[in-house]
């Protein structure tokens, strides 16, 4: 009989970006929560790039914030530079990216978690899960201490049987030479989880005093203030720039000469690496027609000399890394403070998860983050918050939160994982979302705040503030339909100045705003209207008006797909009883166990003919019953 020291509703294993959001979300739901992590000093640690956001990823950060999460708020509070990307493109692909102060980000995350009600934090290594009748009931640490829990969330990142690789040197380690989690990986394997071996990497860090920045191109942040979090009211004024340089012919010759010593090409690394974040060796081989590759020199914080060389991820030996770095313009005398390395780790096949992120094999066991085959802090945070919410919902016997592909990038991410799986570290891209015009940076609150409030994840005050904004947007769009802009001399002259066609009769303000060359403030000027609205309300009004036709078309597509997603597949369905199903479709359906016809239709290897057969069978089954 196991003797438990304490009893919890939710235990989160891991203190990375998934673990943080999972623990914080569960505790906000009011359930008693414990976070266990190998090292308290690495809560919120960024083992790779010291930045948050970017295309698709930045929108996930906004979604996490709309659900009451922490990543966006802490990024705003500790950033050293912010930049809105793709501003020349449409609103569907605009995204915010922030350089973070690596240490300050960690400290702020740790402080918030320490002050969070219903949450205990402990430094310990988890040895094994305690399971009875295929249900998780607790865990045991390496020190022999046992904790009882109704649910457990594993967020071990790249620590699960992690191995660091530099050249031909390979040793057991988590990121940044931390302890790896080995026993837990073995137990998951014994429990029947399909483990895959993935690989990621990081570039060298160099001393800023040894860099000649005058030879590189400065990359300042935006002068305009940006924020991930809807709670942020204070902005960082003293931003720190990044710098741009490139590899060159000499760099490529060094790589070519030493490819046989790279762990990637010598056979030392067995795991699959991320397609969209390749090592410099991989880039050289795959894109050998390119004369150079861009590199960004990114400061790791305000109180450190370390510069992160974005784009130079490598597993080449120590001596080759020095030569390679010093072949780059501006880095001729660079002193490496930390070598780049590759890390191999175990991940589970995510098709063994329900859309709630609970495992299909063990009741009450959830997983989130890189253990599910993803790459990136933002993808981890998005999964973490959903796993935390759903673990708490299971304890409270509430309906779980499952976000649709039309509701959030988080919904796209999780649906892709649990429906299609992944054979490489998964990265979220805007091209993965078929409804991306609906899933924008500007409207994450409009999509998710109501849901967050209904699940008890945000305060009454925050909800009221959101309702006021939503009402302001709606009212202003309606108001623009009520007055006209007339062709006065002043109006006509301004239209010429703005390269916009003249008007002969009065035109509704809302129709004037639909002109692509005019913005909201131009329309108010033409109308001699002095209405004052906040920047975020104006942004919403502009996008809703200018893209009204496209948005309506997207919403119509969503409605069509909803019918398929509302058609439930019985949990007791035996696919071997469905006649005429293709063999591949039968195997995939039995493995994924889709909850709806819509999910079944998205499984790779299940074609429209298989879906038609399945629909007919289900209809006949209902009729027989």
Coordinates of C-alpha atoms in Angstrom, one line a residue:
X1 CA 0.0 0.0 0.0
X2 CA 1.5 3.3 -1.1
X3 CA 1.9 6.0 1.6
X4 CA 1.2 9.4 0.1
X5 CA 2.7 12.6 1.6
X6 CA 0.0 14.9 0.2
X7 CA -3.0 14.7 -2.0
X8 CA -3.7 17.0 -5.0
X9 CA -6.3 17.4 -7.8
X10 CA -3.7 18.1 -10.5
X11 CA 0.0 17.5 -10.6
X12 CA 2.1 19.1 -13.3
X13 CA 5.4 17.4 -14.1
X14 CA 7.8 20.1 -15.5
X15 CA 8.2 23.9 -15.2
X16 CA 8.8 24.9 -18.8
X17 CA 6.4 26.9 -21.0
X18 CA 3.8 24.1 -21.1
X19 CA 4.1 23.3 -17.4
X20 CA 3.7 27.0 -16.4
X21 CA 0.5 27.5 -18.3
X22 CA -0.9 24.1 -17.2
X23 CA -0.3 24.7 -13.5
X24 CA -1.5 28.3 -13.6
X25 CA -4.7 27.4 -15.5
X26 CA -5.5 24.5 -13.2
X27 CA -5.0 26.5 -10.1
X28 CA -7.1 29.4 -11.5
X29 CA -9.9 26.8 -11.9
X30 CA -9.8 26.5 -8.1
X31 CA -8.4 23.0 -7.8
X32 CA -5.4 22.1 -5.6
X33 CA -2.4 21.9 -7.9
X34 CA 1.3 20.9 -7.5
X35 CA 4.1 21.7 -10.0
X36 CA 7.1 19.4 -9.7
X37 CA 10.2 20.4 -11.7
X38 CA 13.8 19.2 -11.8
X39 CA 15.2 22.7 -11.0
X40 CA 13.3 25.6 -9.6
X41 CA 15.8 28.0 -11.1
X42 CA 14.8 26.9 -14.7
X43 CA 11.1 27.6 -14.4
X44 CA 10.3 29.5 -17.7
X45 CA 13.8 28.9 -19.0
X46 CA 14.4 29.6 -22.7
X47 CA 17.0 27.0 -23.7
X48 CA 17.1 28.2 -27.3
X49 CA 16.0 31.6 -28.8
X50 CA 15.4 34.3 -26.2
X51 CA 12.2 35.5 -28.0
X52 CA 8.5 35.0 -28.0
X53 CA 6.1 35.2 -31.0
X54 CA 6.4 35.4 -34.7
X55 CA 4.1 34.3 -37.6
X56 CA 1.3 32.1 -36.2
X57 CA 3.2 31.7 -32.9
X58 CA 2.5 35.3 -31.9
X59 CA -1.2 34.7 -32.4
X60 CA -1.0 31.7 -30.1
X61 CA 0.5 33.9 -27.4
X62 CA -2.4 36.3 -27.8
X63 CA -4.8 33.3 -27.5
X64 CA -3.1 32.0 -24.4
X65 CA -3.5 35.5 -22.9
X66 CA -7.2 35.7 -23.9
X67 CA -7.7 32.5 -21.9
X68 CA -6.0 34.1 -18.9
X69 CA -2.5 32.7 -19.4
X70 CA 0.9 34.2 -18.5
X71 CA 3.2 34.0 -21.5
X72 CA 2.1 37.3 -23.2
X73 CA 1.9 39.3 -20.0
X74 CA 5.4 38.2 -18.9
X75 CA 6.9 38.8 -22.4
X76 CA 5.5 42.3 -22.4
X77 CA 6.9 43.0 -19.0
X78 CA 10.4 41.7 -19.7
X79 CA 11.0 42.3 -23.4
X80 CA 14.0 44.2 -24.7
X81 CA 12.6 44.7 -28.2
X82 CA 9.2 44.3 -30.0
X83 CA 8.4 44.2 -33.7
X84 CA 5.2 43.7 -35.6
X85 CA 5.9 41.4 -38.6
X86 CA 4.3 41.3 -42.0
X87 CA 2.7 44.8 -41.6
X88 CA 2.8 45.2 -45.4
X89 CA 0.6 42.1 -45.8
X90 CA -2.9 41.3 -44.9
X91 CA -4.2 41.1 -41.3
X92 CA -4.3 37.3 -41.4
X93 CA -0.5 37.0 -41.3
X94 CA 0.5 39.9 -39.1
X95 CA 2.2 38.8 -35.9
X96 CA 4.1 40.3 -33.0
X97 CA 7.6 39.1 -32.0
X98 CA 9.5 40.1 -28.9
X99 CA 13.1 39.7 -27.8
X100 CA 13.0 38.8 -24.2
X101 CA 15.4 39.3 -21.3
X102 CA 16.1 35.7 -20.7
X103 CA 16.8 35.9 -17.0
X104 CA 14.1 38.5 -16.2
X105 CA 11.5 36.3 -18.0
X106 CA 12.4 33.3 -15.8
X107 CA 12.4 35.3 -12.6
X108 CA 9.0 37.0 -13.3
X109 CA 7.4 33.6 -14.2
X110 CA 8.7 32.0 -11.0
X111 CA 7.5 35.0 -8.9
X112 CA 4.0 34.9 -10.4
X113 CA 3.7 31.1 -9.8
X114 CA 4.9 31.4 -6.3
X115 CA 2.1 34.0 -5.6
X116 CA -0.6 31.9 -7.3
X117 CA -3.3 30.6 -4.9
X118 CA -4.0 26.8 -4.9
X119 CA -0.5 26.1 -6.4
X120 CA 2.4 24.5 -4.6
X121 CA 5.8 24.2 -6.3
X122 CA 8.5 21.6 -5.5
X123 CA 11.9 20.8 -6.9
X124 CA 12.2 17.1 -7.4
X125 CA 12.8 14.4 -10.1
X126 CA 9.8 12.2 -10.9
X127 CA 10.7 8.5 -10.9
X128 CA 7.4 6.9 -11.8
X129 CA 3.7 7.3 -12.2
X130 CA 1.5 5.3 -9.8
X131 CA -1.3 3.6 -11.8
X132 CA -4.2 1.4 -10.7
X133 CA -6.8 -0.2 -13.0
X134 CA -5.4 1.8 -16.0
X135 CA -5.9 5.1 -14.1
X136 CA -3.3 7.4 -12.7
X137 CA -3.5 7.9 -9.0
X138 CA -0.2 9.6 -8.1
X139 CA 3.5 9.6 -8.6
X140 CA 6.8 8.9 -6.8
X141 CA 9.9 11.0 -6.9
X142 CA 13.5 9.8 -7.0
X143 CA 13.7 10.5 -3.2
X144 CA 10.9 8.0 -2.6
X145 CA 8.3 10.6 -1.8
X146 CA 4.8 9.8 -3.2
X147 CA 2.0 12.2 -4.0
X148 CA -1.6 11.3 -4.7
X149 CA -3.5 13.1 -7.5
X150 CA -6.7 12.7 -9.4
X151 CA -4.9 13.9 -12.6
X152 CA -1.3 14.3 -13.8
X153 CA 0.0 16.4 -16.7
X154 CA 3.4 15.5 -18.1
X155 CA 5.2 18.5 -19.6
X156 CA 8.8 17.3 -19.8
X157 CA 9.9 19.1 -22.9
X158 CA 13.2 17.8 -24.3
X159 CA 14.2 16.3 -20.9
X160 CA 12.7 12.9 -21.6
X161 CA 15.7 10.6 -22.0
X162 CA 17.6 13.7 -23.4
X163 CA 21.1 13.4 -24.9
X164 CA 23.3 16.3 -25.8
X165 CA 25.4 15.9 -29.0
X166 CA 28.4 18.0 -30.0
X167 CA 30.5 16.5 -32.8
X168 CA 31.2 12.8 -31.9
X169 CA 30.6 13.5 -28.2
X170 CA 27.2 12.4 -26.8
X171 CA 26.1 12.3 -23.2
X172 CA 22.9 12.0 -21.2
X173 CA 21.5 15.5 -20.4
X174 CA 18.5 17.8 -20.6
X175 CA 18.8 21.3 -22.2
X176 CA 21.7 23.5 -21.1
X177 CA 23.3 20.5 -19.3
X178 CA 20.4 19.9 -16.8
X179 CA 19.5 16.5 -15.5
X180 CA 17.4 14.4 -18.0
X181 CA 14.3 12.4 -17.1
X182 CA 15.2 8.7 -17.9
X183 CA 13.0 6.5 -15.6
X184 CA 9.8 8.2 -16.6
X185 CA 10.6 7.7 -20.3
X186 CA 11.1 3.9 -19.6
X187 CA 7.9 3.7 -17.8
X188 CA 5.9 5.4 -20.6
X189 CA 7.4 2.8 -23.0
X190 CA 6.4 0.0 -20.7
X191 CA 2.9 1.3 -20.4
X192 CA 2.5 1.0 -24.2
X193 CA 3.1 4.5 -25.4
X194 CA 4.6 4.8 -28.9
X195 CA 7.7 6.8 -28.3
X196 CA 9.5 8.6 -31.2
X197 CA 13.0 10.1 -31.1
X198 CA 13.3 13.7 -32.1
X199 CA 16.1 16.2 -32.3
X200 CA 16.5 20.0 -31.9
X201 CA 19.5 22.3 -31.5
X202 CA 20.8 25.6 -30.5
X203 CA 23.6 28.0 -31.8
X204 CA 26.7 29.3 -30.1
X205 CA 26.5 32.4 -27.8
X206 CA 29.3 34.9 -28.1
X207 CA 30.6 37.7 -26.0
X208 CA 29.2 41.1 -27.1
X209 CA 32.5 42.8 -26.4
X210 CA 34.2 40.6 -29.0
X211 CA 31.7 41.5 -31.8
X212 CA 32.3 44.4 -34.3
X213 CA 28.8 45.6 -34.7
X214 CA 29.9 48.4 -37.1
X215 CA 30.3 45.7 -39.8
X216 CA 26.7 44.5 -39.3
X217 CA 23.3 46.0 -40.1
X218 CA 21.4 47.3 -37.0
X219 CA 17.8 46.0 -36.6
X220 CA 15.9 48.3 -34.2
X221 CA 12.5 47.5 -32.7
X222 CA 9.4 49.4 -33.7
X223 CA 8.9 52.9 -32.3
X224 CA 5.2 52.1 -31.9
X225 CA 4.2 50.3 -28.7
X226 CA 3.0 46.7 -29.0
X227 CA 1.7 44.2 -26.5
X228 CA 0.8 40.6 -26.4
X229 CA -1.3 40.8 -23.3
X230 CA -4.7 42.6 -23.1
X231 CA -3.7 43.5 -19.5
X232 CA -0.5 45.4 -20.4
X233 CA -0.7 49.1 -19.9
X234 CA 3.0 50.0 -19.4
X235 CA 5.4 49.6 -22.3
X236 CA 9.2 49.2 -22.5
X237 CA 10.8 52.4 -23.7
X238 CA 14.5 51.6 -23.9
X239 CA 14.6 48.9 -26.5
X240 CA 17.9 47.1 -27.4
X241 CA 18.6 46.5 -31.1
X242 CA 19.5 43.3 -32.8
X243 CA 22.0 43.1 -35.7
X244 CA 22.1 41.4 -39.1
X245 CA 25.0 39.6 -40.7
X246 CA 25.5 36.6 -43.1
X247 CA 27.4 33.5 -43.6
X248 CA 29.8 33.5 -46.6
X249 CA 31.9 31.4 -48.9
X250 CA 34.5 30.8 -46.2
X251 CA 31.8 29.8 -43.7
X252 CA 30.4 27.3 -46.2
X253 CA 33.9 25.9 -47.0
X254 CA 34.5 25.2 -43.3
X255 CA 31.1 23.5 -43.0
X256 CA 31.8 21.4 -46.1
X257 CA 35.2 20.4 -45.0
X258 CA 33.9 19.2 -41.6
X259 CA 30.5 17.7 -42.5
X260 CA 31.8 14.3 -41.6
X261 CA 32.4 15.6 -38.1
X262 CA 28.9 16.9 -37.7
X263 CA 26.7 14.7 -35.5
X264 CA 23.9 15.3 -38.1
X265 CA 25.9 13.7 -40.9
X266 CA 28.2 11.2 -39.1
X267 CA 25.3 9.1 -37.9
X268 CA 25.7 10.0 -34.2
X269 CA 22.2 11.6 -34.2
X270 CA 19.3 9.2 -34.9
X271 CA 16.4 11.5 -34.1
X272 CA 14.4 13.6 -36.7
X273 CA 15.1 17.3 -36.6
X274 CA 12.7 20.2 -37.2
X275 CA 12.1 20.9 -40.9
X276 CA 11.5 24.6 -40.3
X277 CA 14.5 25.3 -38.0
X278 CA 17.4 23.4 -39.6
X279 CA 21.0 23.4 -38.4
X280 CA 23.5 25.5 -40.4
X281 CA 24.9 22.2 -41.7
X282 CA 21.5 21.1 -42.9
X283 CA 20.9 24.5 -44.5
X284 CA 24.2 24.3 -46.3
X285 CA 23.4 20.8 -47.7
X286 CA 19.8 21.5 -48.5
X287 CA 20.3 24.9 -50.0
X288 CA 23.7 24.7 -51.5
X289 CA 22.8 27.0 -54.3
X290 CA 22.7 29.9 -51.9
X291 CA 25.8 32.0 -51.5
X292 CA 24.9 33.1 -48.0
X293 CA 22.4 32.6 -45.1
X294 CA 21.3 35.5 -42.9
X295 CA 22.1 35.5 -39.2
X296 CA 20.6 37.7 -36.5
X297 CA 22.8 38.7 -33.5
X298 CA 20.3 38.8 -30.6
X299 CA 21.1 40.0 -27.1
X300 CA 20.0 37.6 -24.4
X301 CA 19.3 40.3 -21.9
X302 CA 20.1 43.7 -20.4
X303 CA 22.6 42.4 -17.8
X304 CA 24.5 39.9 -19.8
X305 CA 27.1 40.0 -22.6
X306 CA 25.8 36.9 -24.3
X307 CA 24.7 37.3 -27.9
X308 CA 22.6 34.5 -29.5
X309 CA 23.5 33.8 -33.1
X310 CA 20.0 33.2 -34.6
X311 CA 20.3 31.0 -37.7
X312 CA 23.6 29.2 -36.7
X313 CA 22.2 26.2 -34.8
X314 CA 24.9 23.5 -35.0
X315 CA 26.2 20.2 -33.6
X316 CA 29.7 20.6 -35.1
X317 CA 32.7 20.1 -32.8
X318 CA 34.0 22.8 -30.6
X319 CA 37.0 23.7 -32.8
X320 CA 34.9 23.8 -35.9
X321 CA 32.4 26.1 -34.3
X322 CA 35.1 28.6 -33.4
X323 CA 36.4 28.7 -37.0
X324 CA 33.0 28.9 -38.4
X325 CA 31.9 31.8 -36.2
X326 CA 35.1 33.7 -36.9
X327 CA 34.6 33.4 -40.6
X328 CA 31.4 35.6 -40.4
X329 CA 31.6 39.4 -40.9
X330 CA 31.6 41.2 -37.6
X331 CA 32.5 38.0 -35.7
X332 CA 36.1 37.8 -36.8
X333 CA 37.3 38.0 -33.2
X334 CA 34.2 36.6 -31.5
X335 CA 34.7 34.7 -28.2
X336 CA 32.2 31.9 -27.8
X337 CA 30.7 31.8 -24.3
X338 CA 28.5 28.8 -24.9
X339 CA 28.9 26.2 -27.7
X340 CA 26.0 25.2 -29.9
X341 CA 24.7 21.7 -29.5
X342 CA 22.0 19.3 -30.7
X343 CA 19.7 17.5 -28.2
X344 CA 17.9 14.2 -28.8
X345 CA 14.8 13.4 -26.8
X346 CA 11.8 11.1 -26.6
X347 CA 8.3 12.3 -27.5
X348 CA 5.0 10.3 -27.7
X349 CA 3.0 9.8 -30.8
X350 CA 0.2 12.4 -30.3
X351 CA -2.5 10.3 -32.0
X352 CA -2.6 8.5 -28.7
X353 CA -4.2 11.7 -27.2
X354 CA -7.8 12.8 -27.1
X355 CA -8.5 16.5 -28.2
X356 CA -8.5 17.3 -24.5
X357 CA -4.8 16.2 -24.4
X358 CA -5.7 13.3 -22.0
X359 CA -4.0 10.1 -23.1
X360 CA -6.1 7.3 -24.5
X361 CA -4.1 4.7 -22.7
X362 CA -4.2 6.0 -19.1
X363 CA -7.2 7.6 -17.5
X364 CA -6.4 11.0 -15.9
X365 CA -3.0 11.3 -17.5
X366 CA -2.5 14.4 -19.8
X367 CA 0.6 15.5 -21.8
X368 CA 1.5 18.9 -23.2
X369 CA 4.4 20.6 -25.0
X370 CA 7.4 19.0 -26.8
X371 CA 6.6 15.6 -25.4
X372 CA 3.7 15.7 -27.9
X373 CA 6.0 16.2 -30.8
X374 CA 5.9 20.0 -31.2
X375 CA 8.7 22.5 -31.3
X376 CA 8.6 26.0 -29.8
X377 CA 7.7 27.8 -26.6
X378 CA 4.5 29.1 -28.0
X379 CA 3.1 25.7 -29.1
X380 CA 4.0 24.4 -25.7
X381 CA 2.2 27.2 -23.9
X382 CA -0.9 26.7 -26.0
X383 CA -1.1 23.0 -25.2
X384 CA -0.2 23.6 -21.6
X385 CA -3.1 25.9 -20.9
X386 CA -5.6 23.5 -22.6
X387 CA -4.2 20.5 -20.6
X388 CA -4.4 22.5 -17.4
X389 CA -8.0 23.6 -18.0
X390 CA -9.1 20.1 -19.0
X391 CA -7.4 18.3 -16.1
X392 CA -9.2 20.7 -13.7
X393 CA -12.5 20.2 -15.6
X394 CA -12.1 16.5 -15.3
X395 CA -11.7 16.9 -11.5
X396 CA -14.6 19.3 -11.3
X397 CA -16.7 17.1 -13.6
X398 CA -17.2 20.0 -16.0
X399 CA -17.4 20.0 -19.8
X400 CA -13.8 20.0 -21.3
X401 CA -12.5 22.8 -23.4
X402 CA -11.9 21.8 -27.0
X403 CA -11.1 24.7 -29.4
X404 CA -12.2 24.3 -33.0
X405 CA -10.0 25.0 -36.0
X406 CA -12.1 28.1 -36.7
X407 CA -11.8 29.4 -33.1
X408 CA -8.0 29.4 -32.5
X409 CA -4.6 28.5 -33.8
X410 CA -4.4 26.4 -30.6
X411 CA -7.3 24.5 -32.0
X412 CA -5.5 23.9 -35.3
X413 CA -2.4 22.8 -33.4
X414 CA -4.1 20.3 -31.2
X415 CA -6.3 18.9 -34.0
X416 CA -3.3 18.5 -36.3
X417 CA -1.5 16.6 -33.5
X418 CA -4.2 14.2 -32.3
X419 CA -5.7 13.6 -35.8
X420 CA -2.7 13.4 -38.1
X421 CA 0.3 12.9 -35.7
X422 CA 3.7 14.1 -36.8
X423 CA 6.9 12.5 -38.0
X424 CA 9.0 15.5 -37.2
X425 CA 9.0 18.2 -34.6
X426 CA 5.8 20.1 -35.4
X427 CA 5.9 23.8 -36.0
X428 CA 2.7 26.0 -36.3
X429 CA 2.5 27.9 -39.5
X430 CA -0.2 30.3 -40.9
X431 CA -0.6 27.9 -43.9
X432 CA -1.8 25.1 -41.5
X433 CA -4.9 27.2 -40.7
X434 CA -7.7 27.1 -43.4
X435 CA -9.6 29.8 -41.5
X436 CA -6.6 32.1 -40.9
X437 CA -8.5 35.3 -41.8
X438 CA -10.7 34.5 -38.7
X439 CA -7.7 33.7 -36.5
X440 CA -6.0 37.1 -36.4
X441 CA -3.6 38.8 -34.0
X442 CA -6.1 41.6 -33.4
X443 CA -9.2 39.5 -32.5
X444 CA -7.9 36.8 -30.2
X445 CA -10.0 38.4 -27.3
X446 CA -13.1 38.5 -29.5
X447 CA -12.7 34.8 -30.1
X448 CA -11.8 33.5 -26.7
X449 CA -12.5 35.9 -23.8
X450 CA -16.2 34.9 -23.5
X451 CA -15.2 31.3 -23.4
X452 CA -12.5 32.1 -20.8
X453 CA -15.0 33.9 -18.6
X454 CA -17.5 31.0 -18.8
X455 CA -14.8 28.6 -17.7
X456 CA -13.9 30.8 -14.7
X457 CA -10.4 31.7 -16.1
X458 CA -10.6 35.5 -16.0
X459 CA -11.8 38.1 -13.5
X460 CA -15.1 39.9 -13.7
X461 CA -13.3 43.2 -14.1
X462 CA -11.4 41.9 -17.2
X463 CA -14.6 40.5 -18.7
X464 CA -16.4 43.8 -18.3
X465 CA -13.5 45.6 -20.0
X466 CA -13.7 43.2 -22.9
X467 CA -17.5 43.6 -23.2
X468 CA -17.0 47.4 -23.4
X469 CA -14.5 47.0 -26.2
X470 CA -16.7 44.5 -28.1
X471 CA -19.6 47.0 -27.8
X472 CA -17.5 49.9 -28.9
X473 CA -16.4 48.1 -32.1
X474 CA -20.0 47.1 -32.9
X475 CA -21.4 50.5 -32.2
X476 CA -18.8 52.3 -34.3
X477 CA -19.4 50.0 -37.3
X478 CA -23.1 50.8 -37.1
X479 CA -22.4 54.5 -36.6
X480 CA -20.3 54.6 -39.8
X481 CA -23.4 53.5 -41.7
X482 CA -25.4 56.6 -40.5
X483 CA -23.5 59.6 -42.0
X484 CA -22.2 60.7 -45.3
X485 CA -19.1 62.4 -46.6
X486 CA -19.9 65.2 -49.0
X487 CA -17.7 66.5 -51.9
X488 CA -16.5 69.8 -50.3
X489 CA -13.5 71.5 -51.7
X490 CA -11.5 70.4 -48.6
X491 CA -12.7 66.8 -49.0
X492 CA -11.8 66.7 -52.7
X493 CA -8.3 68.1 -52.1
X494 CA -7.6 65.6 -49.4
X495 CA -8.8 62.7 -51.6
X496 CA -6.3 63.8 -54.3
X497 CA -3.5 63.9 -51.6
X498 CA -4.4 60.4 -50.5
X499 CA -4.5 59.1 -54.1
X500 CA -8.2 58.2 -53.8
X501 CA -10.9 58.6 -56.4
X502 CA -13.0 61.8 -56.1
X503 CA -16.6 61.7 -55.1
X504 CA -19.4 63.5 -56.9
X505 CA -22.3 62.8 -54.5
X506 CA -22.3 62.0 -50.8
X507 CA -20.9 58.6 -49.8
X508 CA -21.5 56.7 -46.6
X509 CA -18.5 56.8 -44.2
X510 CA -18.5 53.0 -44.1
X511 CA -18.2 52.7 -47.9
X512 CA -15.4 55.3 -47.8
X513 CA -13.5 53.1 -45.3
X514 CA -13.8 50.1 -47.6
X515 CA -11.4 51.9 -50.0
X516 CA -8.0 50.1 -49.5
X517 CA -5.9 53.3 -49.6
X518 CA -7.9 55.0 -46.8
X519 CA -7.7 54.2 -43.1
X520 CA -10.1 55.0 -40.3
X521 CA -8.5 58.3 -39.4
X522 CA -8.6 59.4 -43.0
X523 CA -12.3 58.8 -43.1
X524 CA -12.9 60.8 -39.9
X525 CA -10.8 63.7 -41.3
X526 CA -12.9 63.7 -44.5
X527 CA -16.1 63.6 -42.4
X528 CA -14.8 66.4 -40.1
X529 CA -15.7 63.9 -37.3
X530 CA -13.8 64.2 -33.9
X531 CA -14.8 60.8 -32.4
X532 CA -12.0 59.4 -30.2
X533 CA -11.5 55.7 -29.9
X534 CA -8.7 53.5 -28.6
X535 CA -6.1 52.1 -31.0
X536 CA -7.3 48.5 -30.6
X537 CA -11.0 49.4 -31.3
X538 CA -10.0 51.3 -34.4
X539 CA -7.9 48.3 -35.6
X540 CA -10.9 46.0 -35.2
X541 CA -13.3 48.4 -36.9
X542 CA -11.0 48.8 -39.9
X543 CA -10.4 45.1 -40.4
X544 CA -14.0 44.1 -39.9
X545 CA -15.2 46.7 -42.5
X546 CA -12.4 46.3 -45.1
X547 CA -12.5 42.5 -45.1
X548 CA -16.2 42.1 -44.5
X549 CA -16.8 40.1 -47.7
X550 CA -13.9 37.7 -47.1
X551 CA -14.8 37.2 -43.4
X552 CA -18.4 36.4 -44.4
X553 CA -17.2 33.8 -46.9
X554 CA -14.9 32.2 -44.3
X555 CA -17.8 32.1 -41.8
X556 CA -20.0 30.3 -44.4
X557 CA -17.2 27.7 -44.9
X558 CA -17.1 27.2 -41.1
X559 CA -20.8 26.6 -41.0
X560 CA -20.6 23.9 -43.6
X561 CA -17.8 22.1 -41.7
X562 CA -19.6 22.5 -38.4
X563 CA -22.2 20.0 -39.6
X564 CA -19.6 17.4 -40.0
X565 CA -18.0 18.2 -36.7
X566 CA -21.3 17.9 -34.9
X567 CA -21.9 14.4 -36.2
X568 CA -20.6 12.3 -33.4
X569 CA -19.0 8.8 -33.8
X570 CA -20.1 6.4 -31.1
X571 CA -17.2 5.6 -28.8
X572 CA -18.0 1.9 -28.9
X573 CA -17.9 1.7 -32.8
X574 CA -16.0 -1.3 -34.0
X575 CA -14.4 -0.2 -37.4
X576 CA -13.9 -3.9 -38.3
X577 CA -17.7 -4.1 -38.6
X578 CA -17.9 -1.4 -41.2
X579 CA -18.0 -3.1 -44.6
X580 CA -16.0 -1.9 -47.6
X581 CA -13.7 0.5 -45.7
X582 CA -10.3 0.7 -47.3
X583 CA -7.6 -1.2 -45.2
X584 CA -5.5 1.9 -44.6
X585 CA -8.6 3.9 -43.5
X586 CA -9.7 1.1 -41.1
X587 CA -6.2 1.0 -39.5
X588 CA -6.0 4.8 -39.2
X589 CA -9.5 5.1 -37.7
X590 CA -8.8 2.4 -35.2
X591 CA -5.6 4.2 -34.1
X592 CA -7.0 7.7 -33.9
X593 CA -10.5 6.9 -32.7
X594 CA -12.0 10.2 -34.0
X595 CA -14.8 11.7 -32.0
X596 CA -16.6 13.2 -35.0
X597 CA -17.0 12.7 -38.7
X598 CA -15.2 16.0 -39.2
X599 CA -12.2 14.8 -37.3
X600 CA -12.3 11.5 -39.2
X601 CA -12.3 13.3 -42.6
X602 CA -9.0 15.1 -41.6
X603 CA -7.1 11.9 -40.9
X604 CA -4.3 11.2 -43.4
X605 CA -5.2 8.1 -45.4
X606 CA -9.0 8.4 -44.9
X607 CA -10.5 9.6 -48.2
X608 CA -14.0 10.9 -49.0
X609 CA -15.2 7.5 -50.2
X610 CA -14.3 6.1 -46.7
X611 CA -16.2 8.9 -45.0
X612 CA -19.3 8.2 -47.2
X613 CA -19.2 4.5 -46.3
X614 CA -18.8 5.4 -42.6
X615 CA -21.8 7.8 -42.8
X616 CA -24.0 5.1 -44.5
X617 CA -23.0 2.6 -41.8
X618 CA -23.8 4.9 -38.9
X619 CA -27.1 5.8 -40.4
X620 CA -28.1 2.2 -40.8
X621 CA -26.9 1.5 -37.3
X622 CA -29.1 4.3 -35.9
X623 CA -32.0 3.0 -37.9
X624 CA -31.5 -0.6 -36.6
X625 CA -31.4 0.7 -33.0

